[in-house]
PDB file of C-alpha atoms in Angstrom:
ATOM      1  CA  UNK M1076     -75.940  11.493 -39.580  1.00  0.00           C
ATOM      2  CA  UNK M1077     -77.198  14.880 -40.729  1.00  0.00           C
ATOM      3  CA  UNK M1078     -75.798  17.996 -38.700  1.00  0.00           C
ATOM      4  CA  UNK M1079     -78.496  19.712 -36.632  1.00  0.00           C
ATOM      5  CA  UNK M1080     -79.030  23.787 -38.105  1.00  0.00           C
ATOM      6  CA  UNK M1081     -78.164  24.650 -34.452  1.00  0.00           C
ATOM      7  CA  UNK M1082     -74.978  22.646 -34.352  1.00  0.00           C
ATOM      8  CA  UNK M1083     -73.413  23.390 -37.695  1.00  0.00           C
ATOM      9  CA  UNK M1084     -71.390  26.163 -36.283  1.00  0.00           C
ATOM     10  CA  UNK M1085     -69.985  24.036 -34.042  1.00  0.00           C
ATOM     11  CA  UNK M1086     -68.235  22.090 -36.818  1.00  0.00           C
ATOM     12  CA  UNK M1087     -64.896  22.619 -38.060  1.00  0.00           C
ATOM     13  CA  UNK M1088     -64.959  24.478 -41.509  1.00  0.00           C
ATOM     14  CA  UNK M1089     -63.404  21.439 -42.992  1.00  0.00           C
ATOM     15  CA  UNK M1090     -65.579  18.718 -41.740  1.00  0.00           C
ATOM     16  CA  UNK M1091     -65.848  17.230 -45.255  1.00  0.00           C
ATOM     17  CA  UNK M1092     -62.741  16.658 -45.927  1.00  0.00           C
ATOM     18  CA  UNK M1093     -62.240  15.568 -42.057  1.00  0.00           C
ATOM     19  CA  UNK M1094     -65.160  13.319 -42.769  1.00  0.00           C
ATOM     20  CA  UNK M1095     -63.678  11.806 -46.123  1.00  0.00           C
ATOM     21  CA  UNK M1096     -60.414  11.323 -43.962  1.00  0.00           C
ATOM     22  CA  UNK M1097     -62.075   8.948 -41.595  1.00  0.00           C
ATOM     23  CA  UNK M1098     -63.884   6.969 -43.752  1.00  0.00           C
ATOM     24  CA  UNK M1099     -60.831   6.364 -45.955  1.00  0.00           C
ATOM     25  CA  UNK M1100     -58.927   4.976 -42.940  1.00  0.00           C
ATOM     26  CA  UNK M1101     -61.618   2.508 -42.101  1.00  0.00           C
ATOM     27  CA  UNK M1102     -61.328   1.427 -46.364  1.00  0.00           C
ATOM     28  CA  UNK M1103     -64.952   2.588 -46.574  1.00  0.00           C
ATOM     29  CA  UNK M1104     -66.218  -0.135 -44.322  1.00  0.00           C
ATOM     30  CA  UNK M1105     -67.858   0.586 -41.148  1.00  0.00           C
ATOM     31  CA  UNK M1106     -65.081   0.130 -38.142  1.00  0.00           C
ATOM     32  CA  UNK M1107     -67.552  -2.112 -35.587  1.00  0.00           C
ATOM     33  CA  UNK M1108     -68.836  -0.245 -32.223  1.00  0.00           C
ATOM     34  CA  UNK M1109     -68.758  -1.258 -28.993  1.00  0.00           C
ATOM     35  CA  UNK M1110     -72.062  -2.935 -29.377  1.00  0.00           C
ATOM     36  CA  UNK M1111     -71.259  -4.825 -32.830  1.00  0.00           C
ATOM     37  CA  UNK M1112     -68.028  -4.957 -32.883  1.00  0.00           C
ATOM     38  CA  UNK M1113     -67.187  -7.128 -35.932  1.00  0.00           C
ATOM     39  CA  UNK M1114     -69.322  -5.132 -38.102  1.00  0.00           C
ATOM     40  CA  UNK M1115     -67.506  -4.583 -41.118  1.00  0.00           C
ATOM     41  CA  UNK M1116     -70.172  -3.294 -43.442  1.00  0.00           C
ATOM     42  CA  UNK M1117     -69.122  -1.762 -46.630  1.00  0.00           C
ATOM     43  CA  UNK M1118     -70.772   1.680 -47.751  1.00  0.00           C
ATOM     44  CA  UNK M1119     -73.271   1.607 -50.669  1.00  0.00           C
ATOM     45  CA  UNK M1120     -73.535  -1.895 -50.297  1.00  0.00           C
ATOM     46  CA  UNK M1121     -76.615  -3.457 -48.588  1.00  0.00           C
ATOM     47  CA  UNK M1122     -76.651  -4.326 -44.630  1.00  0.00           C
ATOM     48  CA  UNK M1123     -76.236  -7.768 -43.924  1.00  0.00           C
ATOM     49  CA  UNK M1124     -78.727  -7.315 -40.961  1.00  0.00           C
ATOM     50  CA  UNK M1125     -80.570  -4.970 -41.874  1.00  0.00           C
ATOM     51  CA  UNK M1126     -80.990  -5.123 -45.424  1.00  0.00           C
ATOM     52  CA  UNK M1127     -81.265  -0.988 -45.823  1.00  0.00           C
ATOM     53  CA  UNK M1128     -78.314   0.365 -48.008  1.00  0.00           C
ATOM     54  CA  UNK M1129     -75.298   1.015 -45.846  1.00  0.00           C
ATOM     55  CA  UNK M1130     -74.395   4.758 -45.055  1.00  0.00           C
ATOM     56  CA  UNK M1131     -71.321   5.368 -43.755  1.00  0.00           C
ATOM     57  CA  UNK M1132     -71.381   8.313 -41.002  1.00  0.00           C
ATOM     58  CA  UNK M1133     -68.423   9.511 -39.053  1.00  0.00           C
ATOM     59  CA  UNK M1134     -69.521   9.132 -34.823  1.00  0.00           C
ATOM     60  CA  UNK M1135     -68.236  11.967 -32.385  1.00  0.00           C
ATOM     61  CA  UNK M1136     -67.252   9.180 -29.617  1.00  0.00           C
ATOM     62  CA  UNK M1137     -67.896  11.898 -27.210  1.00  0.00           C
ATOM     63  CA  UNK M1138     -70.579  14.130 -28.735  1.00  0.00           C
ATOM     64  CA  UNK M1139     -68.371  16.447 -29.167  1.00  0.00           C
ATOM     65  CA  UNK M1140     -68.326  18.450 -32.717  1.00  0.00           C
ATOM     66  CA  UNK M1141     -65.463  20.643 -31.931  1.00  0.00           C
ATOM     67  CA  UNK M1142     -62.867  18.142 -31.373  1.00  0.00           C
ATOM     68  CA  UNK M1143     -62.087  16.310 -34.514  1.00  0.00           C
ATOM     69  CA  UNK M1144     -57.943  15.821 -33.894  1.00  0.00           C
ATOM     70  CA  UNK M1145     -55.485  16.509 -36.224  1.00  0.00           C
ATOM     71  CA  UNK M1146     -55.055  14.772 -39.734  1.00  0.00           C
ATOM     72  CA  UNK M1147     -53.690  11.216 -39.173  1.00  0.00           C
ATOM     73  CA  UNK M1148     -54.566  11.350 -35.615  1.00  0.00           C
ATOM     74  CA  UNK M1149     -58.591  11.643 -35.140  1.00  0.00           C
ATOM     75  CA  UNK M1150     -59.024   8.753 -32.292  1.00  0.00           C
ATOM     76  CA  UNK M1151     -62.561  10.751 -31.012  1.00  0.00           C
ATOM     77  CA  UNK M1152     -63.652   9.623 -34.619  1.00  0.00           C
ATOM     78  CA  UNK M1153     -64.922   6.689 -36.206  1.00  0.00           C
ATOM     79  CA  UNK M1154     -66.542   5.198 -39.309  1.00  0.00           C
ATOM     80  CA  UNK M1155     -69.951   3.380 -38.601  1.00  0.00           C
ATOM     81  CA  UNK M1156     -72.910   2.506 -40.659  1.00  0.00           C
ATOM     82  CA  UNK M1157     -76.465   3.556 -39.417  1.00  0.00           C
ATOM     83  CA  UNK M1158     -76.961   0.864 -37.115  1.00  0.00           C
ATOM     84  CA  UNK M1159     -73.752   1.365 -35.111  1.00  0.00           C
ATOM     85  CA  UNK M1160     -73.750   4.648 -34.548  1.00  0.00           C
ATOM     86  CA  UNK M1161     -77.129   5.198 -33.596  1.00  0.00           C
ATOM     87  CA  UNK M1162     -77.031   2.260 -31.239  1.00  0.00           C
ATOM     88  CA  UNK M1163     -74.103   3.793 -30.051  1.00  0.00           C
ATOM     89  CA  UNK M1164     -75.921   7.570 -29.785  1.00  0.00           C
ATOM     90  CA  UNK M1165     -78.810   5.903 -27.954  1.00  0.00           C
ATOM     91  CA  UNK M1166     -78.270   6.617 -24.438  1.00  0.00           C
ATOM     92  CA  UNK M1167     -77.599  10.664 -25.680  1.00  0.00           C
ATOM     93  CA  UNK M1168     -80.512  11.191 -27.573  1.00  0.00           C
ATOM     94  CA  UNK M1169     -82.638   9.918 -25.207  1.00  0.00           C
ATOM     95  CA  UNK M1170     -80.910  12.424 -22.197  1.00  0.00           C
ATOM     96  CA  UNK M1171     -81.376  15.626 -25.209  1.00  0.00           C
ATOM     97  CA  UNK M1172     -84.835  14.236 -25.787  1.00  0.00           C
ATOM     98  CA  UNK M1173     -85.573  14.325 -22.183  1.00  0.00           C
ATOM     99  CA  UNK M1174     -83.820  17.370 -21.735  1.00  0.00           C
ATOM    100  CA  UNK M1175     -85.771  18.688 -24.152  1.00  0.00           C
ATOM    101  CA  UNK M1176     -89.087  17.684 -23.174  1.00  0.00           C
ATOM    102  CA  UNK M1177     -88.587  19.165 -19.680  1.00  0.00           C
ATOM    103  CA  UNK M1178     -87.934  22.398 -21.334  1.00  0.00           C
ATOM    104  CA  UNK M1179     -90.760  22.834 -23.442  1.00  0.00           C
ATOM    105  CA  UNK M1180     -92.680  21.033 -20.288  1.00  0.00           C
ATOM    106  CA  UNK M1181     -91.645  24.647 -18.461  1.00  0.00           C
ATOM    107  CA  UNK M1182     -93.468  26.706 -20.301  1.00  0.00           C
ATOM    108  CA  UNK M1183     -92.033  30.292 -21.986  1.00  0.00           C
ATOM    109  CA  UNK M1184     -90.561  30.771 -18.540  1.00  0.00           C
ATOM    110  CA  UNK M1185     -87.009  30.946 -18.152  1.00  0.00           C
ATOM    111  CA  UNK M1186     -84.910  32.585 -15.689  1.00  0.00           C
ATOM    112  CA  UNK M1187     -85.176  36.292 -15.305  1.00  0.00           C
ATOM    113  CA  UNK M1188     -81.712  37.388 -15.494  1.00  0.00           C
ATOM    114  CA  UNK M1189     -80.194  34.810 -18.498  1.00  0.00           C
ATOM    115  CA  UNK M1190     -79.577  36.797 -21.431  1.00  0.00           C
ATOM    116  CA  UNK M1191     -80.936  35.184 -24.886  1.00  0.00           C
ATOM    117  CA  UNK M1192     -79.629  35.589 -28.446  1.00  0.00           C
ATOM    118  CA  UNK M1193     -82.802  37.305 -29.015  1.00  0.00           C
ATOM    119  CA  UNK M1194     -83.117  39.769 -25.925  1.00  0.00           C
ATOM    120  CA  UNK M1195     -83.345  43.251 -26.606  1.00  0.00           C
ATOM    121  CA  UNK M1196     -80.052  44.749 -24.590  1.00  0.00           C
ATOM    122  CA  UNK M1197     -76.166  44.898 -25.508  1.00  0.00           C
ATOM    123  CA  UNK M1198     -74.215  41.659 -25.609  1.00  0.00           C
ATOM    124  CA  UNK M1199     -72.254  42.390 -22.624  1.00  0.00           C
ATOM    125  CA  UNK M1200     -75.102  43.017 -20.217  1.00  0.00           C
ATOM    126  CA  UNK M1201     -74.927  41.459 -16.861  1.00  0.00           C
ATOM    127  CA  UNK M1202     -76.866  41.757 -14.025  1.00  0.00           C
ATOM    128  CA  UNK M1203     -76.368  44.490 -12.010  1.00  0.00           C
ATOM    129  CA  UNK M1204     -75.662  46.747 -14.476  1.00  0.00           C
ATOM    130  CA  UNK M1205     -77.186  50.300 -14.184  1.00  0.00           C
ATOM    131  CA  UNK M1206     -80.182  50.287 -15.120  1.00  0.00           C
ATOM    132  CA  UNK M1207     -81.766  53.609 -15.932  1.00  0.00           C
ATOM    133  CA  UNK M1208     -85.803  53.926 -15.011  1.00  0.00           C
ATOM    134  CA  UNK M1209     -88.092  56.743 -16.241  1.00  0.00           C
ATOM    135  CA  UNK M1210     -90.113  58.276 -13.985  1.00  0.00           C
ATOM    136  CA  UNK M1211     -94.063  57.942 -15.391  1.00  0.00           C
ATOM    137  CA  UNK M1212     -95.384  61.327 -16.902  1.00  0.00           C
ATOM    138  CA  UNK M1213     -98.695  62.455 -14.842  1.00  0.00           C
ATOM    139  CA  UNK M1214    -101.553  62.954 -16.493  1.00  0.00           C
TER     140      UNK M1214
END
């Protein structure tokens, strides 16, 4: 699966060669997920099921980019083709879909006192800080 432009960060700097790792354990062939789990497709070849070319992507198990293991020990990892891990990410995109339709459903309003990437002050502002007010010149 392609990495999101707001999640690459989140990413180890070595998630090729992390990716590479897991998909040589599973000998190129997609390691079956809970929902097909004797799926054994093989990567470049053509899906028995589906008949699209077989991709092999490497599946957070618990959406989470930052915890990849350590080499020869990645069990949060696995090797699936297109089918199984999107079947398997299902249920997750549809709670960041919804999450993210109630957001833009809100309007530009957000909470007065969260501080944005993008707001105008220093980084370690919190409320409650002094907050200095000019007094309006008289015409």
């Amino acid at each position: 699966m392609p990495i999101r432009r707001e999640n690459r960060a989140r990413y180890p700097a070595d998630w090729k060669a992390i990716s590479l790792e897991v998909r040589q354990r599973a000998g190129r062939r997609c390691e079956g997920s809970p929902a097909y789990p004797d799926c054994r497709e093989i990567n470049g070849e053509e899906h028995t099921d589906t008949g699209s070319k077989v991709v092999l992507t490497v599946a957070h198990l618990d959406h989470t980019p930052e915890n990849v293991g350590v080499p020869g020990d990645r069990p949060n990892l696995k090797a699936w083709c297109q089918r199984c891990h999107l079947t398997y990410d299902a249920p997750h995109h549809a709670r960041t879909a919804a999450e993210t339709r109630r957001r833009a459903a809100a309007g530009p309003t957000r909470d007065l006192f969260e501080i944005q990437d993008t707001d105008p002050v220093k980084p370690d502002y919190r409320p409650g800080d002094e907050v200095v007010l000019f007094d309006a010149v008289a015409a």
